[in-house]
Coordinates of C-alpha atoms in Angstrom, one line a residue:
Chain A
M17 CA 4.4 -36.1 34.3
T18 CA 4.2 -37.3 31.3
V19 CA 1.9 -37.6 28.2
T20 CA 1.8 -40.4 25.8
V21 CA 0.9 -39.9 22.8
P22 CA -2.1 -42.4 21.6
A23 CA -1.2 -43.5 17.7
Q24 CA -1.9 -41.5 15.4
R25 CA -4.9 -42.2 13.3
R26 CA -5.0 -39.8 10.8
A27 CA -8.5 -38.2 10.0
P28 CA -10.1 -37.6 6.4
L29 CA -9.5 -33.0 6.7
P30 CA -13.4 -32.2 6.9
A31 CA -14.5 -30.0 4.8
P32 CA -12.6 -26.5 3.5
E33 CA -15.2 -24.3 5.8
R34 CA -15.1 -26.8 8.6
R35 CA -11.3 -26.5 8.7
G36 CA -10.3 -24.5 9.8
R37 CA -7.5 -20.9 9.2
T38 CA -4.6 -20.9 8.8
E39 CA -2.6 -18.1 8.8
V40 CA 0.8 -16.7 8.2
A41 CA 2.6 -13.8 10.5
D42 CA 4.1 -11.1 8.8
R43 CA 6.9 -11.7 9.9
V44 CA 7.3 -14.8 8.0
V45 CA 6.5 -13.0 5.3
S46 CA 9.2 -10.8 5.5
K47 CA 11.7 -14.0 6.5
I48 CA 11.0 -15.7 3.2
A49 CA 11.2 -12.5 1.2
C50 CA 14.3 -11.8 2.2
V51 CA 15.6 -15.0 1.7
A52 CA 14.3 -14.6 -2.5
A53 CA 15.9 -11.7 -2.5
A54 CA 19.1 -12.7 -1.6
E55 CA 19.0 -15.1 -4.3
V56 CA 18.8 -12.7 -7.3
P57 CA 22.6 -12.9 -8.8
E58 CA 22.9 -8.7 -8.6
V59 CA 21.5 -7.9 -4.9
R60 CA 24.2 -7.7 -2.5
D61 CA 22.4 -7.6 0.8
V62 CA 18.6 -7.4 1.4
Q63 CA 16.7 -5.2 4.6
P64 CA 13.8 -5.4 5.4
R65 CA 12.0 -1.8 5.6
G66 CA 9.4 -2.0 8.1
L67 CA 6.9 0.5 8.8
P68 CA 7.4 2.9 11.9
W69 CA 5.2 1.1 13.6
T70 CA 7.2 -2.6 12.9
P71 CA 10.6 -3.8 11.9
S72 CA 8.3 -6.3 9.9
A73 CA 8.5 -6.0 5.8
G74 CA 5.9 -8.3 5.4
E75 CA 2.2 -6.9 6.1
V76 CA -0.3 -9.8 5.3
H77 CA -4.3 -9.3 4.6
G78 CA -6.5 -12.1 4.1
D79 CA -4.9 -14.3 1.7
Q80 CA -2.8 -11.5 -0.6
A81 CA 0.5 -9.7 1.4
V82 CA 2.6 -6.3 -0.1
V83 CA 6.0 -6.7 0.6
R84 CA 8.4 -3.7 1.6
L85 CA 12.8 -3.7 0.7
N86 CA 15.9 -2.6 0.8
V87 CA 18.4 -3.7 -0.8
S88 CA 21.3 -2.8 -2.3
V89 CA 22.8 -3.9 -5.8
A90 CA 25.2 -4.5 -7.8
Y91 CA 27.1 -1.7 -10.0
P92 CA 27.1 -1.4 -12.9
A93 CA 23.3 -2.8 -13.3
P94 CA 20.4 -3.3 -15.1
L95 CA 18.5 -1.0 -12.3
H96 CA 15.0 -2.0 -14.7
A97 CA 15.7 -5.7 -15.3
V98 CA 17.1 -6.9 -11.4
A99 CA 14.3 -4.8 -9.8
A100 CA 11.4 -6.8 -12.2
R101 CA 13.9 -10.6 -11.6
L102 CA 13.5 -9.3 -8.0
R103 CA 9.7 -8.7 -8.2
E104 CA 9.1 -11.6 -10.3
H105 CA 11.9 -14.5 -7.2
V106 CA 9.9 -13.4 -4.0
I107 CA 6.6 -13.3 -5.3
D108 CA 7.0 -16.3 -6.6
R109 CA 9.0 -17.8 -3.8
V110 CA 5.9 -16.3 -1.1
A111 CA 3.9 -18.0 -2.4
A112 CA 5.5 -21.6 -2.7
Q113 CA 6.3 -21.4 0.5
T114 CA 3.1 -19.7 2.1
G115 CA 0.2 -19.9 -0.7
L116 CA 0.2 -16.1 -0.3
H117 CA -0.2 -13.8 -3.1
V118 CA 2.1 -10.4 -3.3
T119 CA 0.0 -8.4 -5.0
R120 CA 2.9 -5.3 -4.2
L121 CA 6.5 -5.6 -3.8
D122 CA 8.3 -1.9 -3.4
I123 CA 11.6 -2.0 -3.4
T124 CA 14.3 0.8 -2.4
M125 CA 17.8 0.3 -3.9
T126 CA 19.4 2.3 -1.1
D127 CA 22.9 1.4 -1.7
V128 CA 24.0 0.9 -5.4
G129 CA 27.9 -0.4 -6.1
G130 CA 30.7 -3.4 -5.6
D131 CA 31.2 -5.3 -8.6
L132 CA 29.3 -7.5 -10.3
P133 CA 28.8 -11.9 -8.6
Chain T
M5 CA -8.8 -19.6 25.9
T6 CA -9.2 -22.0 28.9
A7 CA -9.6 -20.2 32.4
P8 CA -6.9 -20.3 34.6
T9 CA -7.3 -23.9 36.5
P10 CA -7.0 -24.2 40.1
P11 CA -4.9 -27.1 41.2
S12 CA -6.4 -31.0 40.8
P13 CA -5.3 -34.3 40.7
A14 CA -2.8 -35.4 37.6
P15 CA -4.7 -35.1 34.4
S16 CA -5.5 -38.8 32.8
P17 CA -5.9 -39.4 29.4
A18 CA -9.7 -40.1 30.2
P19 CA -11.9 -37.2 31.8
S20 CA -14.4 -39.9 32.6
S21 CA -12.3 -41.8 35.3
A22 CA -10.9 -39.0 36.4
A23 CA -12.6 -38.7 40.2
G24 CA -11.5 -36.4 42.6
P25 CA -12.1 -33.5 45.1
A26 CA -12.5 -31.2 42.6
G27 CA -15.4 -32.0 41.0
P28 CA -17.4 -32.1 38.1
G29 CA -16.4 -28.4 37.1
G30 CA -12.7 -30.1 37.9
E31 CA -13.4 -32.8 35.6
E32 CA -14.0 -31.0 32.7
R33 CA -10.2 -29.2 33.2
S34 CA -8.8 -31.4 33.8
G35 CA -9.6 -33.3 30.8
A36 CA -9.7 -30.5 28.8
A37 CA -5.5 -30.0 30.4
T38 CA -5.0 -33.3 28.9
E39 CA -6.4 -32.1 25.5
A40 CA -4.3 -29.5 25.3
R41 CA -1.8 -31.6 25.5
L42 CA -2.2 -33.9 23.3
I43 CA -2.9 -31.3 20.3
A44 CA 0.6 -29.9 21.7
D45 CA 2.7 -33.3 21.6
R46 CA 1.0 -34.5 17.9
A47 CA 1.5 -30.5 16.4
L48 CA 4.8 -30.8 18.0
A49 CA 5.5 -34.4 16.0
C50 CA 4.0 -32.7 12.8
R51 CA 7.2 -32.5 10.0
G52 CA 7.9 -28.9 9.6
V53 CA 7.2 -28.2 13.2
A54 CA 10.2 -26.4 14.8
R55 CA 8.2 -25.7 17.5
L56 CA 5.4 -24.0 19.2
S57 CA 4.8 -19.9 19.6
G58 CA 2.7 -18.3 22.1
G59 CA 1.1 -16.0 19.1
P60 CA 2.6 -12.1 18.5
F61 CA 1.6 -11.1 21.9
G62 CA 2.3 -15.1 24.1
T63 CA -1.7 -15.3 23.9
V64 CA -2.5 -18.2 22.1
A65 CA -1.5 -20.8 25.4
T66 CA -3.2 -22.4 27.8
Y67 CA -3.2 -22.4 31.6
L68 CA -2.4 -26.0 33.5
P69 CA -1.7 -26.4 37.0
G70 CA 1.3 -24.9 38.1
Q71 CA 2.7 -24.0 34.1
R72 CA 1.2 -22.6 31.5
L73 CA 0.6 -24.5 27.5
T74 CA 2.1 -21.6 25.1
G75 CA 1.3 -22.9 21.2
V76 CA -2.0 -24.2 22.0
S77 CA -5.8 -22.7 22.8
A78 CA -8.3 -25.5 23.1
D79 CA -12.4 -24.1 24.2
E80 CA -16.2 -25.4 23.3
R81 CA -15.9 -23.3 19.6
D82 CA -12.2 -23.7 17.9
V83 CA -8.8 -24.7 18.8
E84 CA -5.9 -22.4 17.9
I85 CA -1.9 -24.0 17.5
A86 CA 0.6 -21.6 16.5
I87 CA 3.4 -22.6 15.1
V88 CA 6.9 -21.7 14.7
A89 CA 8.1 -24.1 11.6
T90 CA 10.8 -25.0 9.3
L91 CA 11.3 -24.4 5.7
D92 CA 11.0 -27.6 4.4
R93 CA 7.9 -27.7 2.8
P94 CA 5.2 -25.0 2.0
L95 CA 3.8 -23.6 5.2
P96 CA 0.1 -24.5 3.9
Q97 CA 1.0 -28.3 4.0
T98 CA 2.8 -28.2 7.1
A99 CA -0.5 -26.7 8.2
D100 CA -2.8 -29.2 7.1
E101 CA -0.8 -32.3 8.3
V102 CA -1.1 -30.8 11.9
R103 CA -4.7 -30.1 11.2
S104 CA -4.6 -33.7 10.2
A105 CA -2.9 -34.7 13.4
V106 CA -5.3 -33.7 15.7
A107 CA -8.5 -33.7 13.8
D108 CA -9.9 -36.5 16.0
L109 CA -9.0 -34.6 19.0
A110 CA -10.6 -31.3 17.4
G111 CA -13.6 -33.3 16.3
D112 CA -16.3 -31.2 15.0
R113 CA -14.5 -27.9 16.6
P114 CA -11.8 -25.7 13.7
V115 CA -8.8 -26.3 14.3
H116 CA -7.0 -22.5 13.5
V117 CA -3.2 -22.6 12.5
R118 CA -1.1 -19.9 12.8
V119 CA 2.1 -20.0 11.7
D120 CA 4.0 -16.8 13.4
D121 CA 7.6 -18.1 12.8
I122 CA 10.0 -20.0 10.8
I123 CA 13.2 -20.7 10.6
V124 CA 15.8 -19.4 8.3
E125 CA 19.4 -21.6 8.1
G126 CA 22.3 -19.3 8.4
T127 CA 20.6 -16.2 10.5
Chain J
M11 CA 25.5 18.8 -2.2
I12 CA 22.9 20.7 -1.2
K13 CA 21.5 17.8 0.9
G14 CA 25.1 17.9 2.5
M15 CA 24.3 21.8 3.1
N16 CA 21.3 21.6 4.6
G17 CA 22.1 18.4 6.5
R18 CA 25.6 20.9 8.3
R19 CA 23.1 24.0 8.6
T20 CA 20.3 21.5 10.7
G21 CA 23.5 20.4 12.8
R22 CA 24.1 23.7 13.4
G23 CA 20.4 24.7 14.6
N24 CA 20.2 22.3 16.8
R25 CA 23.3 22.8 18.5
W26 CA 22.4 26.1 18.9
G27 CA 19.0 25.5 19.8
L28 CA 19.7 22.8 22.3
A29 CA 22.2 25.3 23.8
L30 CA 20.0 28.2 24.5
V31 CA 16.9 26.0 25.9
G32 CA 19.4 24.0 28.3
L33 CA 21.4 27.0 29.0
V34 CA 17.4 29.1 30.1
L35 CA 16.8 26.2 31.6
A36 CA 20.5 25.7 34.4
I37 CA 19.5 29.5 35.0
L38 CA 16.0 28.7 36.1
G39 CA 16.7 25.9 37.7
G40 CA 20.4 27.0 38.9
S41 CA 18.3 29.8 40.3
A42 CA 15.0 27.6 42.1
L43 CA 18.3 26.2 43.9
A44 CA 20.2 29.1 45.5
R45 CA 16.6 30.8 46.7
G46 CA 15.7 27.7 48.2
L47 CA 19.4 27.2 50.2
G48 CA 19.3 30.9 50.8
A49 CA 21.2 32.4 48.6
F50 CA 19.7 36.0 48.2
P51 CA 19.6 37.5 49.9
Q52 CA 16.9 37.8 53.0
N53 CA 14.8 40.5 52.6
W54 CA 14.1 40.1 48.7
A55 CA 13.7 36.6 47.8
A56 CA 13.9 34.8 51.7
A57 CA 14.0 31.2 51.3
R58 CA 11.5 30.0 53.1
T59 CA 8.4 32.0 51.2
T60 CA 6.9 30.9 48.7
V61 CA 7.5 31.5 44.6
V62 CA 3.7 32.7 44.6
D63 CA 3.6 35.5 46.3
G64 CA 1.2 38.6 47.1
N65 CA 4.2 40.9 44.7
V66 CA 3.2 38.3 41.6
V67 CA -0.5 38.3 42.1
A68 CA -0.1 41.9 42.4
F69 CA 2.0 42.2 39.5
F70 CA -0.3 40.2 37.1
A71 CA -3.6 41.6 38.6
R72 CA -2.2 44.9 37.7
T73 CA -1.7 43.8 34.0
S74 CA -4.1 41.7 33.7
P75 CA -5.4 40.8 31.0
G76 CA -2.8 42.6 28.8
I77 CA 0.0 40.2 30.0
W78 CA -2.1 37.4 29.7
W79 CA -1.7 38.2 25.4
L80 CA 1.6 38.4 25.7
V81 CA 1.3 35.0 27.7
A82 CA -0.3 33.8 24.6
L83 CA 1.8 35.2 22.4
A84 CA 4.9 33.8 23.6
A85 CA 3.3 30.6 23.9
L86 CA 2.4 30.7 20.4
V87 CA 6.1 31.8 19.7
V88 CA 7.6 28.7 21.1
A89 CA 4.6 26.6 19.5
V90 CA 6.0 27.4 15.8
L91 CA 9.4 27.3 16.6
A92 CA 8.9 23.8 17.8
V93 CA 6.6 23.4 14.9
R94 CA 9.2 24.4 12.1
W95 CA 12.5 22.3 14.1
L96 CA 10.5 19.7 13.7
L97 CA 9.5 19.4 10.2
V98 CA 13.5 20.1 9.3
Q99 CA 14.1 17.0 11.3
G100 CA 12.4 15.7 8.7
R101 CA 14.0 17.2 6.1
R102 CA 17.5 16.6 7.1
D103 CA 16.3 12.5 7.3
A104 CA 15.0 11.8 4.4
R105 CA 16.2 10.6 1.9
R106 CA 16.3 11.6 -1.9
V107 CA 15.0 8.3 -4.0
L108 CA 15.0 8.5 -7.8
R109 CA 11.9 6.3 -8.9
I110 CA 12.8 4.6 -11.1
E111 CA 8.9 2.4 -12.1
D112 CA 5.9 2.6 -10.7
G113 CA 4.0 0.3 -11.4
P114 CA 0.2 -1.8 -10.1
T115 CA 2.6 -4.4 -9.0
G116 CA 4.7 -1.9 -6.3
V117 CA 7.2 0.4 -6.6
T118 CA 11.4 0.8 -7.4
E119 CA 13.2 3.5 -6.2
V120 CA 17.1 4.7 -5.8
S121 CA 18.8 6.2 -3.4
E122 CA 20.4 9.3 -5.2
S123 CA 23.3 9.0 -3.1
G124 CA 23.8 5.5 -3.3
M125 CA 23.5 6.1 -7.0
A126 CA 26.0 8.7 -7.4
Q127 CA 28.6 6.9 -4.9
A128 CA 28.6 3.9 -8.0
V129 CA 29.1 6.3 -10.3
A130 CA 32.1 8.1 -8.9
A131 CA 33.6 5.4 -8.2
D132 CA 33.2 4.1 -11.2
V133 CA 34.6 7.4 -12.5
E134 CA 37.5 6.7 -10.3
S135 CA 38.5 3.8 -11.9
S136 CA 39.8 5.5 -14.7
P137 CA 43.7 5.5 -13.9
A138 CA 43.7 9.3 -14.8
V139 CA 41.2 10.3 -12.6
F140 CA 42.7 10.8 -8.8
H141 CA 39.4 11.5 -7.4
A142 CA 35.7 12.2 -7.8
A143 CA 32.4 13.1 -7.1
A144 CA 29.1 12.9 -7.9
H145 CA 25.4 13.8 -7.2
L146 CA 22.5 13.2 -9.1
V147 CA 19.6 15.5 -9.4
G148 CA 15.8 14.2 -10.3
P149 CA 13.2 13.8 -11.1
R150 CA 15.0 13.4 -14.9
P151 CA 17.9 12.5 -13.5
E152 CA 21.1 14.1 -14.7
V153 CA 24.4 13.9 -13.4
R154 CA 26.9 16.5 -11.9
L155 CA 30.1 15.7 -11.9
R156 CA 33.2 16.7 -9.9
V157 CA 36.8 15.3 -11.2
V158 CA 40.1 15.8 -10.2
A159 CA 42.4 14.5 -13.0
D160 CA 45.6 13.8 -13.5
E161 CA 46.8 16.4 -15.5
S162 CA 49.9 14.5 -16.8
A163 CA 47.9 11.3 -18.3
P164 CA 47.1 11.9 -22.2
M165 CA 43.7 14.3 -22.7
G166 CA 42.1 11.8 -24.6
E167 CA 42.1 9.0 -21.6
L168 CA 39.7 10.8 -19.4
S169 CA 36.7 11.6 -22.0
R170 CA 36.7 8.3 -23.3
H171 CA 36.5 6.6 -20.2
L172 CA 33.6 9.1 -19.3
S173 CA 31.5 8.6 -22.8
A174 CA 32.6 5.5 -22.7
V175 CA 31.9 3.6 -20.0
A176 CA 31.1 5.7 -16.8
L177 CA 27.9 7.6 -18.4
P178 CA 27.2 4.0 -20.5
H179 CA 27.1 2.5 -17.7
V180 CA 24.4 5.3 -15.6
R181 CA 22.1 4.6 -19.0
D182 CA 22.0 1.1 -18.7
A183 CA 21.4 1.4 -14.6
L184 CA 19.0 3.5 -15.1
D185 CA 17.5 2.3 -18.2
R186 CA 17.2 5.3 -20.5
D187 CA 18.3 7.0 -24.0
R188 CA 19.6 10.2 -23.0
V189 CA 21.6 11.0 -19.5
P190 CA 22.5 14.7 -19.2
A191 CA 25.7 14.9 -17.9
V192 CA 27.8 17.9 -16.5
A193 CA 31.8 17.8 -15.6
R194 CA 33.9 19.7 -13.8
V195 CA 37.4 18.8 -14.3
S196 CA 40.1 20.5 -11.9
L197 CA 44.2 18.4 -13.1
E198 CA 47.0 18.6 -10.5
P199 CA 50.6 17.4 -11.2
S200 CA 50.9 13.7 -10.6
P201 CA 50.7 11.5 -7.2
S202 CA 53.8 13.8 -4.7
P203 CA 53.9 13.2 -1.5
H204 CA 52.2 16.7 0.0
R205 CA 49.6 16.3 -3.1
V206 CA 45.9 17.6 -1.5
V207 CA 43.2 16.0 -2.5
R208 CA 39.9 17.9 -1.7

């Protein structure tokens, strides 16, 4: 069976309260956060750190999100500065891509070592 | 959520013209099936939409005669679309494009768009 | 180091405990099978009779209620052992971390063993060092080093490397002005094919 798509008339969006929700799944936030974290130069590897019941690093509540990451960081590197850069970058990227505000980003540096890039 | 549809004549785009043995109820359901298909096709045509998704538990779906249309669920109260997106552009923009693409089909009903997953290059 | 010892002890406890439980279950299962197949003297435990026969009922009736207190005590002991076992598993799996930051926007933690490995590798980068092991002891991190050094290398080289390279790196990484460090150095002769690295 074939269905032809009728010419699309782009109707203007209805008023925001009539428009319907846009939801972003936890794993979407998790993936975006991991990609963003890996972009920080001193970060050598990123793993989402899920809770026991989910492998996803992100948790979305309304328009806010909480993210937990396990990273491995090069050494010697100032770990506080790396963490601050990580936090800023991940929060910016998640906000730009999803419109969600990351209120909390927990970082565990599970592995330290390896040369700086 | 649309109830499972019993086998009925092939749905046609205009529900009013579908005269079949299934009676008025069947007409309505085949109209809903057509609508779900149209919504799915229009959503898929939007930039940034890679495919449709069933939602976290595969619950976003419409049951059509002999098959299951994953990713769209429309009833008289609202329209729900679950997508797998690409990261070409911000997800709210993709969601809004989907919403406006199906706006005339949705009419007064709110269109909920759920970004269920994304495709990241290199993974 | 303490963690490693705990891990080994836990592992040994697990092996003994599992072996004991397995042995008890194997004996019970084996005797049930033997009884069913008629391997026991038939005038003592006949294959075709119920396990809980008149004698067993009579035994419990005779010793009641004292026997039930014993059963309850045994169950309690098993429960305590089981809970303790669970807690020990948790202790072994708990990764020790150093919390270096705790703000409203999230916490930052460093794995102590990860950091220790990095420090050890850094110390080992000196040509005077054959082998190094490091441990971090929190919460105000303190570095404990065990270094196996080349006895023929200039004496100053090792201390220079520690005080000018390795320890400043630790201070920079943890963003602390002072990180106490203790190094135990053992000297060994230059590499020979038979050198044993401990």
